[in-house]
Tab-separated table of C-alpha atoms in Angstrom:
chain	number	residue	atom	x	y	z
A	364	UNK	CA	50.869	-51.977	42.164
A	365	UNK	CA	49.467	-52.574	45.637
A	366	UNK	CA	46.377	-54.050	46.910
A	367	UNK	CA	44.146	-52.085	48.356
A	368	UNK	CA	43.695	-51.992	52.046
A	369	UNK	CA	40.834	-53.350	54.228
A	370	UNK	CA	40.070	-53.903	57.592
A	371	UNK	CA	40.394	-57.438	58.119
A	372	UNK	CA	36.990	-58.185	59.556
A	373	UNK	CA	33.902	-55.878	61.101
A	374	UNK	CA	30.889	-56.773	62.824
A	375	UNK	CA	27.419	-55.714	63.736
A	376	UNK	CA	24.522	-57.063	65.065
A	377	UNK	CA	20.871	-57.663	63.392
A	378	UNK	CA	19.184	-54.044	62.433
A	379	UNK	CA	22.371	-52.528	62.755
A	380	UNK	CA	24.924	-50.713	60.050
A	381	UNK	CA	28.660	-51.330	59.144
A	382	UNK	CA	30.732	-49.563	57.203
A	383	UNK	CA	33.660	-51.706	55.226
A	384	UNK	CA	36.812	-49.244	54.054
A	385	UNK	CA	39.109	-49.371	51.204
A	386	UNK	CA	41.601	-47.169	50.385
A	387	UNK	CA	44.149	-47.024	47.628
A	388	UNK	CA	45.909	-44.740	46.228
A	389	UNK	CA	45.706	-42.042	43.248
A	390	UNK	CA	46.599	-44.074	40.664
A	391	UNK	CA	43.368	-46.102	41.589
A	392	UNK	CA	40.759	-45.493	43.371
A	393	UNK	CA	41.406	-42.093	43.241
A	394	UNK	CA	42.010	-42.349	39.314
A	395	UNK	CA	38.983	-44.074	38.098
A	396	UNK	CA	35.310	-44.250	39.164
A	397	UNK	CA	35.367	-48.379	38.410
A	398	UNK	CA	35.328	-49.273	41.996
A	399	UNK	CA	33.407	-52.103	42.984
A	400	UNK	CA	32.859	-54.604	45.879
A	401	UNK	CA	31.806	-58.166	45.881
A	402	UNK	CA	30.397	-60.494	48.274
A	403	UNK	CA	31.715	-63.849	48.886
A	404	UNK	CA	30.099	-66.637	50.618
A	405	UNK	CA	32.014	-69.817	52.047
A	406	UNK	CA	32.613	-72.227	49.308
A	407	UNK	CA	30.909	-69.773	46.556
A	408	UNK	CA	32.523	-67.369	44.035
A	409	UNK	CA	32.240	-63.842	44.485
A	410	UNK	CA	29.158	-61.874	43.510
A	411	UNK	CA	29.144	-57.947	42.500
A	412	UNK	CA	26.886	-56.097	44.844
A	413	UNK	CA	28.500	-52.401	43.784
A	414	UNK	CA	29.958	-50.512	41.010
A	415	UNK	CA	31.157	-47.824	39.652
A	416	UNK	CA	31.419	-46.369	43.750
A	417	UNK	CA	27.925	-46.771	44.238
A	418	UNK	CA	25.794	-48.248	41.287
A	419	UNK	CA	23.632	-51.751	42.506
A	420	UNK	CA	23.229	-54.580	39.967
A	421	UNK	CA	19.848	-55.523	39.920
A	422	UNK	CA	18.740	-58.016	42.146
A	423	UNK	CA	21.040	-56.601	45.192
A	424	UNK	CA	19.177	-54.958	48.107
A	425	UNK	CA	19.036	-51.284	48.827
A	426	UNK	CA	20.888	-51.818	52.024
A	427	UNK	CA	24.103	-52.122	50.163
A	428	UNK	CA	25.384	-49.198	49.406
A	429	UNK	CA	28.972	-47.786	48.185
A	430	UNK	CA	30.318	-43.928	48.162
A	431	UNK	CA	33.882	-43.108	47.325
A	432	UNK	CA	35.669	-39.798	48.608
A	433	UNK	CA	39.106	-39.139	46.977
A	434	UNK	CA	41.864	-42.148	47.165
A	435	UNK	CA	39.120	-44.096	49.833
A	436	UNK	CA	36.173	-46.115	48.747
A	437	UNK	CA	33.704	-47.550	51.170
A	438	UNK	CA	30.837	-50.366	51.588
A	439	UNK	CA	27.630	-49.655	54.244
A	440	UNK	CA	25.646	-52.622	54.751
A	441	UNK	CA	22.543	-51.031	56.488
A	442	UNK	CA	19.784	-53.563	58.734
A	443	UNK	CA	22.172	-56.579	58.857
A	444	UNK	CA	21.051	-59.410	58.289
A	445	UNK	CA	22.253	-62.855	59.137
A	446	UNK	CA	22.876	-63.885	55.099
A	447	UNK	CA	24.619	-61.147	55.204
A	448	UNK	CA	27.679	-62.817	56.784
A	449	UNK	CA	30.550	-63.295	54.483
A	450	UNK	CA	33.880	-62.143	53.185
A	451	UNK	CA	33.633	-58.774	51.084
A	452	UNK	CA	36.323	-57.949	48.659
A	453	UNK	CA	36.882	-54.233	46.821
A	454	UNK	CA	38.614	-53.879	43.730
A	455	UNK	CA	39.397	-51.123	41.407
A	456	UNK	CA	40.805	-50.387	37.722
A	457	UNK	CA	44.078	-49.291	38.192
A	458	UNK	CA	45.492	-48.165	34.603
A	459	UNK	CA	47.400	-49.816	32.271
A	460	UNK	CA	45.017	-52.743	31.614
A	461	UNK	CA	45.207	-53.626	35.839
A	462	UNK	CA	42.933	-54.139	38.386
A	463	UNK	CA	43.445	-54.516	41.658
A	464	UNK	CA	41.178	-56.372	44.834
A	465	UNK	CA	41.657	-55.268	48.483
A	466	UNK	CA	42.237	-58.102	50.983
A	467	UNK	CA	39.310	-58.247	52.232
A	468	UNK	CA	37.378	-58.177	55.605
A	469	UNK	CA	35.287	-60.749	57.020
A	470	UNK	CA	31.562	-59.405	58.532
A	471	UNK	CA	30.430	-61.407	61.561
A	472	UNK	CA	26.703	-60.502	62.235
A	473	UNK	CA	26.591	-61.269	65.784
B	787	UNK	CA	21.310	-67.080	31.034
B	788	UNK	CA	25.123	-66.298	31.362
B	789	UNK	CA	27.861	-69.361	32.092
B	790	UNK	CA	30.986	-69.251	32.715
B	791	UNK	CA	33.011	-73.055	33.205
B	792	UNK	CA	36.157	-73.346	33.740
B	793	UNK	CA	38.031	-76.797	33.124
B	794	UNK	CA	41.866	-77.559	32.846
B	795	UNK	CA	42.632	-77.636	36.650
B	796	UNK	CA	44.774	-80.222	38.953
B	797	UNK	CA	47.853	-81.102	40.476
B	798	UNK	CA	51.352	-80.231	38.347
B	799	UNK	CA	54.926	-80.423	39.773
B	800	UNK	CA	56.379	-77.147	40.090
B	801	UNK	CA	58.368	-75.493	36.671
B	802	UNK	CA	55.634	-77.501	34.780
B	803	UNK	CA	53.021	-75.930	32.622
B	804	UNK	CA	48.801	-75.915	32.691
B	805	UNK	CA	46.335	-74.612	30.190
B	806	UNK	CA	43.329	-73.568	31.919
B	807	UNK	CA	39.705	-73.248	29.261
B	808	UNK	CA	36.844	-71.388	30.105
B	809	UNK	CA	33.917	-71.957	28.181
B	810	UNK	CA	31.239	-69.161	27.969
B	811	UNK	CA	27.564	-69.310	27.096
B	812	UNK	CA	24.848	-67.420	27.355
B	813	UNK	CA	25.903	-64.000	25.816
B	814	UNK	CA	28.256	-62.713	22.591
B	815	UNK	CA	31.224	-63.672	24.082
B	816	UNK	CA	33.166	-61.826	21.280
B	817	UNK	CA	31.880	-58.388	22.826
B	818	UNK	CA	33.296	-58.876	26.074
B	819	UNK	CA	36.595	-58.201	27.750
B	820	UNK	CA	37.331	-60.835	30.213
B	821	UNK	CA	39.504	-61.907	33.364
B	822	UNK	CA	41.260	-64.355	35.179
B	823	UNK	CA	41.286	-64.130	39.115
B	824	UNK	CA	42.558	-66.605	41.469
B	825	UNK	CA	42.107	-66.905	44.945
B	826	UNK	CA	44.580	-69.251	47.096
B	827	UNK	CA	42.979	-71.706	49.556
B	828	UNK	CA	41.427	-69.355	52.404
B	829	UNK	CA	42.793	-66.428	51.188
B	830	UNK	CA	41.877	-63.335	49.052
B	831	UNK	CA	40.939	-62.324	45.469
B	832	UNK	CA	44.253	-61.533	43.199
B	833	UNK	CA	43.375	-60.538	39.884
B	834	UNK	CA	45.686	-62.480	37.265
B	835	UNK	CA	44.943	-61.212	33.606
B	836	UNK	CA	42.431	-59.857	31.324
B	837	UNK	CA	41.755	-59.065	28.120
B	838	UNK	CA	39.763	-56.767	25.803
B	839	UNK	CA	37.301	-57.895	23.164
B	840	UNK	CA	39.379	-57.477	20.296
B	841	UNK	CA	42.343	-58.409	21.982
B	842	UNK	CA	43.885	-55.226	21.770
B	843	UNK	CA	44.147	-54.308	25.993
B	844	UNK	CA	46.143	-56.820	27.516
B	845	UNK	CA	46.831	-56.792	31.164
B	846	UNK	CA	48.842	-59.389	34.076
B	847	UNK	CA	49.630	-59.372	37.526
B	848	UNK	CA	53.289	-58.465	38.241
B	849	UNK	CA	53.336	-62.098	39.912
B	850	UNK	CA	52.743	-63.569	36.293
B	851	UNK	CA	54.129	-61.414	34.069
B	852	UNK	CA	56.271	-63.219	31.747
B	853	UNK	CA	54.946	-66.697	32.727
B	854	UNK	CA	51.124	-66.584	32.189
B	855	UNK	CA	49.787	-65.878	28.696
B	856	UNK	CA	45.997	-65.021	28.372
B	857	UNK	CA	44.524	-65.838	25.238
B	858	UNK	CA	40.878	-66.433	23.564
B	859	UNK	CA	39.268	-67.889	20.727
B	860	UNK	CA	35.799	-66.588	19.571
B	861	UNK	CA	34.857	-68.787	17.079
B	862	UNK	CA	34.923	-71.443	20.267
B	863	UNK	CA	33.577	-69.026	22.562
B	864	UNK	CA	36.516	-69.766	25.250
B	865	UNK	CA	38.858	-68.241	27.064
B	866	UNK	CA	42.595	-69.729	27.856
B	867	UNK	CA	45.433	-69.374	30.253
B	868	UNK	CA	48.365	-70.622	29.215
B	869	UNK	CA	50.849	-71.036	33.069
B	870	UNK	CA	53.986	-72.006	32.619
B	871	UNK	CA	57.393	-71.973	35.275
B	872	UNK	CA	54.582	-72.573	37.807
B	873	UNK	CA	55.590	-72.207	41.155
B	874	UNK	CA	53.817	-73.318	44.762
B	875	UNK	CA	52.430	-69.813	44.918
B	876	UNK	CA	50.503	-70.396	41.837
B	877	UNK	CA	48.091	-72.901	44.338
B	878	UNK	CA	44.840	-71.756	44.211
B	879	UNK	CA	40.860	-71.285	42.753
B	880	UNK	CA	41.474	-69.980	39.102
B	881	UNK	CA	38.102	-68.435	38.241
B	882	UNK	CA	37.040	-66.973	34.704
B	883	UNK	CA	35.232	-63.969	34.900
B	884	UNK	CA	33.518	-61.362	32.491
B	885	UNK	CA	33.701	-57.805	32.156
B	886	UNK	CA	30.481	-55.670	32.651
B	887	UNK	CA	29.860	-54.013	29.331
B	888	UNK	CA	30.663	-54.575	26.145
B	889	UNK	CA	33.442	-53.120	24.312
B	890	UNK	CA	35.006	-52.116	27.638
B	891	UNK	CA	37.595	-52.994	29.574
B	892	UNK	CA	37.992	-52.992	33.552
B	893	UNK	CA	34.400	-51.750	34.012
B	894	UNK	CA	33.784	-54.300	36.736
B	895	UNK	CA	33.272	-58.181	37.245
B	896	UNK	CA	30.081	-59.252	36.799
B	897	UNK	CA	29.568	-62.881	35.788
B	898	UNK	CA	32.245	-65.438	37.564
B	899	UNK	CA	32.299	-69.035	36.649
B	900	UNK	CA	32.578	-71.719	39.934
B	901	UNK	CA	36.725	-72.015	39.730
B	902	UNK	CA	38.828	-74.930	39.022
B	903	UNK	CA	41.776	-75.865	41.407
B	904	UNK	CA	45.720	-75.547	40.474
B	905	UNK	CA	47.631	-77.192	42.740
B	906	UNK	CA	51.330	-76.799	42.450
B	907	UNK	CA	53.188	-79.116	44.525
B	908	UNK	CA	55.899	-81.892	44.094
């Protein structure tokens, strides 16, 4: 099993929208609907902000938002915001009692 | 509220063995499948090993297989990880974490305690 793959960093600037990839394969992402991404601050532990492709816990904003088409999953953070600097990690169920994380990408808001 | 503390960390010599705990409050901990994911020092997430409610589902990382045991006790309301043949790579964040629903497994990660450090050096 592989890790999924992510561009290692994107960037936008206040107001504007980026849109994180992951892609894995069919024994994944492709497999399962359990994808789900997570936010993680310097020095913090990671916090879910999508899952199942494109469900929001409560408490995360409506300018997170996930979709998934075929073997590809992907994040949009809409209106950045300066908090909204971090790393941002996707993950999947990937059968057989695995999951597996992407390796991330860091978002600079400039 | 939901809490997740994980305790057992620290420095070890390599081919040495570690028992990390990971005491859980805050919700039926016997209803919940639940992880271990580590995270070496500035790099990514790598998912370790998990396991179902009932202990059934069992799951570890190629990179552990066969030298990590998961394990948990309900009447404590913790969660182990029992490393042995521990190697340099093992060095990082070990943090517990909790599956989404109940009687699932590999739904998602919702609840992640703060981490404790394994460093493997000699």
């Amino acid at each position: 099993q592989s890790a999924l793959t992510q561009p290692p960093s994107a960037s936008g600037s206040p107001g504007q929208s980026v849109t994180i990839s992951c892609t894995g394969t069919s024994r994944d992402i492709g497999g399962y609907k359990f994808v789900s991404w997570f936010q993680q601050h310097p020095g913090k532990a990671p916090k879910l902000i999508i899952y199942e492709g494109t469900k929001r816990p409560s408490g995360v904003p409506d300018r997170f938002s996930g979709a998934k088409s075929g073997n590809t999953a992907s994040l949009t953070v809409s209106g950045l915001q300066a908090d909204d600097e971090a790393d941002y990690y996707c993950s999947s169920y990937g059968g057989s009692n695995w999951q597996v994380f992407g390796g991330g990408t860091k978002l600079t808001v400039l | 509220e939901v809490q997740l503390v994980e305790s057992g960390g620290g420095l070890v010599q390599p081919g040495r063995s570690l028992r990390l705990s990971c005491a859980a409050s805050g919700f039926t901990f016997g209803d919940y499948a639940m992880h271990w994911v580590r995270q070496a020092p500035g790099k990514g997430l790598e998912w370790v090993s998990g396991m179902n409610y009932n202990r059934v589902d069992v799951g570890y990382a190629p990179a552990v297989k066969g030298r990590f045991t998961i394990s948990r006790d309900h009447a404590k309301n913790s969660l182990y990880l029992h490393m042995n043949s521990l190697r340099v790579e093992d060095t990082a964040f070990y943090y517990c974490v909790r599956d989404m629903s109940p009687f699932t497994y590999g739904r998602t990660f919702d609840y992640w305690g703060q981490g404790t450090l394994v460093t493997v050096s000699s």
